[in-house]
């Protein structure tokens, strides 16, 4: 499950739990949050991501803070939260920026060079894939 889907599911479950704890119906919460009942139902089922103004209105209607709906008030990170990928080293970022401007034949040649460099530095004797000839290079 991707992060967006997991967040929608988490928020929907938290809204449902808060609503049931207060003894409200979906229609009551929807009316208080200025939403159509069907829209609120979609939010609870995790089918729809509410906008920030809608989250704010839901917080008022359910008498909870946004941290509760998003899971930040729990002692452990919420299930939907995944830490961001580690940042690339600046040299890798620059290399990728250059590689994105290359023609396909140039990329194949670069790949062959990189494989040869890795093969030379490794203890295995794997031979690099020979480059494909391309007259347009």
Coordinates of N, CA, C and O in Angstrom, one line a residue:
X1 N 0.9 -1.2 0.0 CA 0.0 0.0 0.0 C 0.9 1.2 0.0 O 1.8 1.3 0.8
X2 N 0.6 2.2 -0.9 CA 1.5 3.4 -0.9 C 1.1 4.3 0.2 O 0.1 4.1 0.9
X3 N 2.0 5.3 0.4 CA 1.8 6.2 1.5 C 0.5 7.0 1.5 O -0.2 7.1 2.5
X4 N 0.1 7.4 0.3 CA -1.2 8.2 0.2 C -2.4 7.3 0.6 O -3.3 7.7 1.3
X5 N -2.4 6.1 0.1 CA -3.5 5.2 0.4 C -3.5 4.8 1.9 O -4.6 4.8 2.6
X6 N -2.3 4.6 2.5 CA -2.2 4.3 3.9 C -2.7 5.5 4.8 O -3.4 5.3 5.8
X7 N -2.3 6.7 4.3 CA -2.8 7.9 5.1 C -4.3 8.1 5.0 O -4.9 8.3 6.0
X8 N -4.9 7.9 3.8 CA -6.3 8.0 3.7 C -7.0 7.0 4.6 O -8.0 7.3 5.3
X9 N -6.5 5.8 4.6 CA -7.1 4.7 5.5 C -6.9 5.1 7.0 O -7.9 4.9 7.7
X10 N -5.8 5.5 7.4 CA -5.5 5.9 8.8 C -6.4 7.0 9.2 O -7.1 6.9 10.2
X11 N -6.5 8.1 8.4 CA -7.3 9.2 8.7 C -8.8 8.8 8.8 O -9.5 9.2 9.7
X12 N -9.3 8.0 7.9 CA -10.6 7.5 7.9 C -11.0 6.7 9.1 O -12.0 6.9 9.8
X13 N -10.1 5.8 9.5 CA -10.3 5.0 10.7 C -10.3 5.9 12.0 O -11.1 5.7 12.9
X14 N -9.4 6.9 12.0 CA -9.3 7.8 13.2 C -10.6 8.6 13.3 O -11.1 8.8 14.4
X15 N -11.1 9.1 12.1 CA -12.3 9.9 12.1 C -13.5 9.0 12.6 O -14.3 9.4 13.4
X16 N -13.6 7.8 12.1 CA -14.6 6.9 12.5 C -14.6 6.6 14.0 O -15.6 6.6 14.7
X17 N -13.4 6.3 14.5 CA -13.2 6.0 15.9 C -13.7 7.2 16.8 O -14.4 7.1 17.8
X18 N -13.2 8.4 16.4 CA -13.6 9.6 17.1 C -15.1 9.9 17.0 O -15.8 10.2 18.0
X19 N -15.7 9.6 15.9 CA -17.2 9.8 15.7 C -17.9 8.8 16.6 O -18.9 9.2 17.3
X20 N -17.5 7.5 16.6 CA -18.2 6.5 17.4 C -18.0 6.8 18.9 O -19.0 6.6 19.7
X21 N -16.9 7.3 19.3 CA -16.6 7.6 20.7 C -17.5 8.7 21.2 O -18.0 8.7 22.3
X22 N -17.8 9.7 20.3 CA -18.7 10.8 20.6 C -20.2 10.4 20.5 O -21.1 11.1 20.9
X23 N -20.5 9.3 19.8 CA -21.9 8.8 19.6 C -22.6 9.6 18.5 O -23.8 9.7 18.5
X24 N -21.8 10.2 17.5 CA -22.4 10.9 16.4 C -22.7 10.0 15.3 O -22.0 9.0 15.1
X25 N -23.6 10.3 14.4 CA -23.8 9.6 13.2 C -23.0 10.3 12.1 O -22.5 11.4 12.3
X26 N -22.8 9.6 11.0 CA -22.0 10.2 9.9 C -22.7 11.5 9.4 O -22.1 12.5 9.1
X27 N -24.0 11.5 9.4 CA -24.8 12.7 8.9 C -24.5 13.9 9.9 O -24.4 15.0 9.4
X28 N -24.5 13.6 11.2 CA -24.2 14.7 12.1 C -22.9 15.3 11.9 O -22.7 16.5 11.9
X29 N -21.9 14.5 11.8 CA -20.5 15.0 11.6 C -20.4 15.7 10.2 O -19.8 16.8 10.2
X30 N -21.0 15.1 9.2 CA -20.9 15.8 7.9 C -21.6 17.1 7.9 O -21.0 18.1 7.4
X31 N -22.7 17.2 8.6 CA -23.4 18.5 8.6 C -22.6 19.5 9.4 O -22.4 20.7 9.0
X32 N -22.0 19.1 10.5 CA -21.2 20.0 11.4 C -19.9 20.4 10.6 O -19.5 21.6 10.8
X33 N -19.4 19.5 9.8 CA -18.2 19.9 9.0 C -18.5 20.5 7.7 O -17.5 20.7 6.9
X34 N -19.7 20.8 7.4 CA -20.1 21.4 6.1 C -19.8 20.5 4.9 O -19.2 21.0 3.9
X35 N -20.0 19.2 5.1 CA -19.8 18.2 4.0 C -21.0 17.5 3.7 O -21.9 17.3 4.5
X36 N -21.1 17.0 2.5 CA -22.2 16.0 2.1 C -21.9 14.7 2.9 O -20.8 14.3 3.1
X37 N -23.0 14.1 3.3 CA -22.8 12.8 4.1 C -22.1 11.8 3.3 O -21.2 11.1 3.8
X38 N -22.3 11.7 2.0 CA -21.6 10.8 1.1 C -20.1 11.1 1.1 O -19.3 10.1 1.1
X39 N -19.8 12.3 1.1 CA -18.3 12.7 1.1 C -17.7 12.3 2.4 O -16.6 11.7 2.4
X40 N -18.4 12.5 3.5 CA -17.8 12.1 4.8 C -17.7 10.6 4.8 O -16.6 10.1 5.3
X41 N -18.6 9.9 4.3 CA -18.5 8.4 4.3 C -17.3 8.0 3.5 O -16.6 7.0 3.9
X42 N -17.0 8.6 2.4 CA -15.9 8.3 1.6 C -14.6 8.5 2.3 O -13.6 7.8 2.2
X43 N -14.6 9.6 3.1 CA -13.4 9.9 3.9 C -13.2 8.8 5.0 O -12.1 8.3 5.1
X44 N -14.3 8.4 5.6 CA -14.2 7.4 6.7 C -13.7 6.1 6.1 O -13.0 5.3 6.8
X45 N -14.1 5.8 4.9 CA -13.8 4.5 4.3 C -12.3 4.5 3.7 O -11.8 3.5 3.2
X46 N -11.7 5.7 3.7 CA -10.3 5.8 3.2 C -10.3 5.9 1.7 O -9.3 5.6 1.1
X47 N -11.4 6.3 1.1 CA -11.5 6.4 -0.3 C -11.2 7.8 -0.8 O -11.0 8.1 -2.0
X48 N -11.1 8.8 0.1 CA -10.9 10.2 -0.3 C -10.0 10.9 0.7 O -10.1 10.7 1.9
X49 N -9.1 11.7 0.2 CA -8.2 12.5 1.0 C -8.8 13.9 1.2 O -9.0 14.6 0.2
X50 N -9.2 14.3 2.4 CA -9.7 15.6 2.5 C -8.7 16.7 2.4 O -7.5 16.4 2.7
X51 N -9.1 17.9 2.0 CA -8.2 19.0 1.9 C -7.9 19.5 3.4 O -8.5 19.1 4.3
X52 N -6.9 20.3 3.5 CA -6.5 20.8 4.9 C -7.7 21.6 5.5 O -8.0 21.4 6.7
X53 N -8.4 22.5 4.8 CA -9.5 23.1 5.4 C -10.6 22.1 5.8 O -11.2 22.3 6.9
X54 N -10.8 21.0 5.1 CA -11.8 20.0 5.5 C -11.3 19.3 6.7 O -12.1 19.0 7.6
X55 N -10.0 19.0 6.8 CA -9.5 18.4 8.0 C -9.7 19.3 9.2 O -10.1 18.8 10.3
X56 N -9.5 20.5 9.0 CA -9.7 21.5 10.1 C -11.2 21.5 10.6 O -11.5 21.4 11.8
X57 N -12.1 21.4 9.6 CA -13.5 21.4 9.9 C -13.9 20.1 10.6 O -14.7 20.0 11.5
X58 N -13.3 19.0 10.1 CA -13.5 17.7 10.8 C -13.0 17.7 12.2 O -13.7 17.1 13.1
X59 N -11.9 18.3 12.4 CA -11.3 18.3 13.8 C -12.3 19.1 14.7 O -12.6 18.6 15.8
X60 N -12.9 20.2 14.2 CA -13.9 20.9 15.0 C -15.1 20.0 15.3 O -15.6 20.0 16.4
X61 N -15.6 19.4 14.2 CA -16.8 18.6 14.3 C -16.7 17.4 15.2 O -17.6 17.0 15.9
X62 N -15.5 16.8 15.2 CA -15.2 15.6 16.0 C -14.6 15.9 17.4 O -14.4 15.0 18.2
X63 N -14.3 17.2 17.6 CA -13.6 17.7 18.8 C -12.3 16.9 19.1 O -12.1 16.4 20.2
X64 N -11.5 16.8 18.0 CA -10.2 16.2 18.1 C -9.2 17.1 17.4 O -9.5 18.0 16.6
X65 N -7.9 17.0 17.8 CA -6.9 17.8 17.1 C -6.4 17.0 15.8 O -6.6 15.8 15.7
X66 N -5.7 17.8 15.0 CA -5.3 17.2 13.7 C -4.2 16.1 14.0 O -4.1 15.1 13.2
X67 N -3.5 16.2 15.0 CA -2.5 15.2 15.4 C -3.1 13.8 15.6 O -2.6 12.8 15.3
X68 N -4.3 13.9 16.2 CA -5.1 12.6 16.4 C -5.5 12.0 15.1 O -5.4 10.8 14.9
X69 N -6.1 12.8 14.2 CA -6.5 12.3 12.9 C -5.4 11.8 12.1 O -5.6 10.8 11.3
X70 N -4.2 12.4 12.2 CA -3.1 12.0 11.3 C -2.2 11.0 12.0 O -1.3 10.5 11.4
X71 N -2.4 10.8 13.3 CA -1.6 9.8 14.0 C -0.3 10.3 14.6 O 0.5 9.5 15.1
X72 N -0.1 11.5 14.7 CA 1.1 12.1 15.3 C 1.0 12.1 16.8 O 2.1 12.3 17.4
X73 N -0.1 11.9 17.4 CA -0.2 11.9 18.9 C 0.2 10.6 19.5 O 0.3 10.5 20.7
X74 N 0.3 9.6 18.6 CA 0.7 8.2 19.2 C 2.2 8.2 19.5 O 3.0 9.0 18.8
X75 N 2.7 7.4 20.4 CA 4.1 7.4 20.8 C 5.0 6.8 19.6 O 6.2 7.1 19.6
X76 N 4.4 6.0 18.7 CA 5.2 5.5 17.6 C 4.7 6.2 16.3 O 3.6 6.7 16.3
X77 N 5.5 6.2 15.3 CA 5.1 6.9 14.1 C 3.9 6.2 13.5 O 3.7 5.0 13.6
X78 N 3.0 6.9 12.9 CA 1.8 6.3 12.3 C 2.1 5.3 11.2 O 3.2 5.4 10.6
X79 N 1.2 4.4 11.0 CA 1.5 3.3 10.1 C 1.7 3.8 8.7 O 2.4 3.2 7.9
X80 N 1.0 4.9 8.3 CA 1.1 5.5 7.0 C 2.5 6.2 6.7 O 2.9 6.4 5.6
X81 N 3.2 6.5 7.8 CA 4.4 7.3 7.6 C 5.6 6.5 7.3 O 5.9 5.5 8.0
X82 N 6.3 6.8 6.3 CA 7.5 6.1 5.9 C 8.6 7.2 5.9 O 8.3 8.3 5.4
X83 N 9.8 6.9 6.4 CA 10.8 8.0 6.4 C 11.2 8.2 4.9 O 11.2 7.3 4.1
X84 N 11.6 9.5 4.7 CA 12.0 9.8 3.3 C 13.3 9.1 2.9 O 14.1 8.7 3.8
X85 N 13.5 8.8 1.7 CA 14.7 8.1 1.2 C 15.9 8.9 1.6 O 15.8 10.2 1.6
X86 N 17.0 8.3 1.8 CA 18.2 9.0 2.1 C 18.6 9.9 0.9 O 18.4 9.6 -0.2
X87 N 19.2 11.1 1.2 CA 19.5 12.0 0.2 C 20.7 11.5 -0.6 O 21.6 10.9 0.0
X88 N 20.7 11.8 -1.9 CA 21.9 11.3 -2.7 C 23.1 12.3 -2.4 O 22.9 13.4 -2.1
X89 N 24.2 11.7 -2.6 CA 25.4 12.5 -2.5 C 25.4 13.5 -3.6 O 24.9 13.2 -4.7
X90 N 25.9 14.7 -3.4 CA 25.9 15.8 -4.5 C 26.5 15.3 -5.8 O 26.0 15.6 -6.9
X91 N 27.5 14.5 -5.7 CA 28.2 14.0 -6.9 C 27.3 13.1 -7.7 O 27.2 13.2 -9.0
X92 N 26.5 12.3 -7.0 CA 25.5 11.4 -7.7 C 24.5 12.2 -8.4 O 24.1 12.0 -9.5
X93 N 24.0 13.2 -7.7 CA 22.9 14.1 -8.2 C 23.4 14.8 -9.5 O 22.7 14.8 -10.5
X94 N 24.6 15.3 -9.5 CA 25.2 16.0 -10.7 C 25.4 15.0 -11.8 O 25.1 15.3 -13.0
X95 N 25.8 13.8 -11.5 CA 26.0 12.7 -12.5 C 24.7 12.4 -13.2 O 24.6 12.3 -14.4
X96 N 23.6 12.2 -12.4 CA 22.3 11.9 -12.9 C 21.8 13.0 -13.8 O 21.2 12.8 -14.8
X97 N 22.0 14.2 -13.3 CA 21.6 15.4 -14.1 C 22.2 15.4 -15.5 O 21.6 15.6 -16.5
X98 N 23.5 15.0 -15.5 CA 24.2 15.0 -16.8 C 23.7 13.8 -17.7 O 23.5 13.9 -18.9
X99 N 23.5 12.6 -17.0 CA 23.1 11.4 -17.7 C 21.7 11.6 -18.4 O 21.4 11.1 -19.4
X100 N 20.9 12.4 -17.7 CA 19.5 12.6 -18.3 C 19.6 13.4 -19.6 O 18.6 13.4 -20.4
X101 N 20.6 14.1 -19.8 CA 20.7 14.9 -21.1 C 21.4 14.1 -22.2 O 21.5 14.5 -23.3
X102 N 21.8 12.8 -21.9 CA 22.5 12.0 -22.9 C 21.5 11.3 -23.9 O 20.4 11.0 -23.5
X103 N 22.1 11.0 -25.1 CA 21.3 10.2 -26.0 C 21.4 8.8 -25.6 O 22.3 8.4 -24.8
X104 N 20.4 7.9 -26.1 CA 20.4 6.5 -25.7 C 21.8 5.8 -26.0 O 22.2 5.0 -25.1
X105 N 22.4 6.1 -27.1 CA 23.7 5.4 -27.4 C 24.8 5.9 -26.5 O 25.6 5.1 -26.1
X106 N 24.7 7.1 -26.0 CA 25.7 7.6 -25.1 C 25.5 6.9 -23.7 O 26.5 6.6 -23.0
X107 N 24.2 6.7 -23.3 CA 24.0 6.1 -22.1 C 24.4 4.6 -22.1 O 25.0 4.1 -21.1
X108 N 24.3 3.9 -23.2 CA 24.8 2.5 -23.3 C 26.3 2.5 -23.2 O 26.8 1.6 -22.5
X109 N 27.0 3.5 -23.8 CA 28.4 3.5 -23.7 C 28.9 3.8 -22.3 O 29.8 3.2 -21.8
X110 N 28.2 4.7 -21.6 CA 28.5 5.0 -20.3 C 28.3 3.8 -19.3 O 29.1 3.6 -18.5
X111 N 27.2 3.1 -19.6 CA 26.9 1.9 -18.8 C 28.0 0.9 -19.0 O 28.5 0.3 -18.0
X112 N 28.5 0.7 -20.2 CA 29.6 -0.2 -20.4 C 30.9 0.2 -19.7 O 31.6 -0.6 -19.1
X113 N 31.2 1.5 -19.7 CA 32.3 2.0 -19.0 C 32.2 1.7 -17.5 O 33.1 1.3 -16.8
X114 N 31.0 2.0 -17.0 CA 30.8 1.8 -15.5 C 30.9 0.4 -15.2 O 31.5 0.0 -14.1
X115 N 30.3 -0.5 -16.0 CA 30.4 -1.9 -15.7 C 31.9 -2.4 -15.7 O 32.3 -3.2 -14.9
X116 N 32.6 -1.9 -16.7 CA 34.1 -2.2 -16.8 C 34.8 -1.8 -15.5 O 35.6 -2.5 -15.0
X117 N 34.5 -0.6 -15.1 CA 35.1 -0.1 -13.8 C 34.8 -0.9 -12.6 O 35.6 -1.2 -11.8
X118 N 33.5 -1.3 -12.5 CA 33.1 -2.2 -11.4 C 33.7 -3.5 -11.5 O 34.1 -4.1 -10.5
X119 N 33.8 -4.1 -12.7 CA 34.4 -5.4 -12.9 C 35.9 -5.4 -12.5 O 36.4 -6.3 -11.9
X120 N 36.6 -4.4 -12.9 CA 38.0 -4.2 -12.6 C 38.2 -4.2 -11.1 O 39.2 -4.7 -10.5
X121 N 37.3 -3.5 -10.3 CA 37.4 -3.3 -8.9 C 36.9 -4.5 -8.1 O 37.1 -4.6 -6.9
X122 N 36.1 -5.4 -8.7 CA 35.6 -6.5 -8.0 C 36.5 -7.7 -8.1 O 37.3 -7.8 -8.9
X123 N 36.3 -8.7 -7.2 CA 37.1 -9.9 -7.2 C 36.6 -10.9 -8.2 O 37.2 -11.9 -8.5
X124 N 35.4 -10.7 -8.7 CA 34.8 -11.6 -9.7 C 35.4 -11.3 -11.1 O 35.8 -10.2 -11.3
X125 N 35.3 -12.2 -12.0 CA 35.9 -12.0 -13.3 C 34.7 -11.8 -14.3 O 34.9 -12.3 -15.5
X126 N 33.6 -11.3 -13.9 CA 32.5 -11.1 -14.8 C 32.9 -10.1 -15.9 O 33.4 -9.0 -15.6
X127 N 32.6 -10.4 -17.1 CA 33.0 -9.6 -18.2 C 31.8 -8.6 -18.5 O 30.7 -8.9 -18.4
X128 N 32.2 -7.3 -18.8 CA 31.1 -6.3 -19.1 C 30.4 -6.7 -20.4 O 31.0 -7.3 -21.3
X129 N 29.2 -6.3 -20.5 CA 28.4 -6.4 -21.7 C 29.0 -5.6 -22.8 O 29.2 -4.4 -22.5
X130 N 29.3 -6.2 -23.9 CA 29.8 -5.3 -25.0 C 28.9 -4.3 -25.5 O 27.6 -4.5 -25.5
X131 N 29.3 -3.1 -25.8 CA 28.4 -2.0 -26.2 C 27.8 -2.3 -27.5 O 28.4 -3.0 -28.4
X132 N 26.6 -1.9 -27.7 CA 25.9 -2.0 -29.0 C 26.3 -1.0 -29.9 O 26.4 0.2 -29.5
X133 N 26.6 -1.3 -31.1 CA 27.0 -0.3 -32.1 C 25.9 0.5 -32.6 O 24.8 0.0 -32.9
X134 N 26.0 1.8 -32.6 CA 24.9 2.7 -33.0 C 25.6 3.8 -33.8 O 26.3 4.6 -33.3
X135 N 25.2 3.8 -35.1 CA 25.9 4.8 -36.0 C 25.5 6.2 -35.7 O 26.1 7.1 -36.2
X136 N 24.4 6.4 -35.0 CA 24.0 7.8 -34.7 C 24.7 8.5 -33.6 O 24.5 9.6 -33.3
X137 N 25.6 7.8 -32.9 CA 26.3 8.4 -31.8 C 27.4 9.4 -32.2 O 28.1 9.3 -33.1

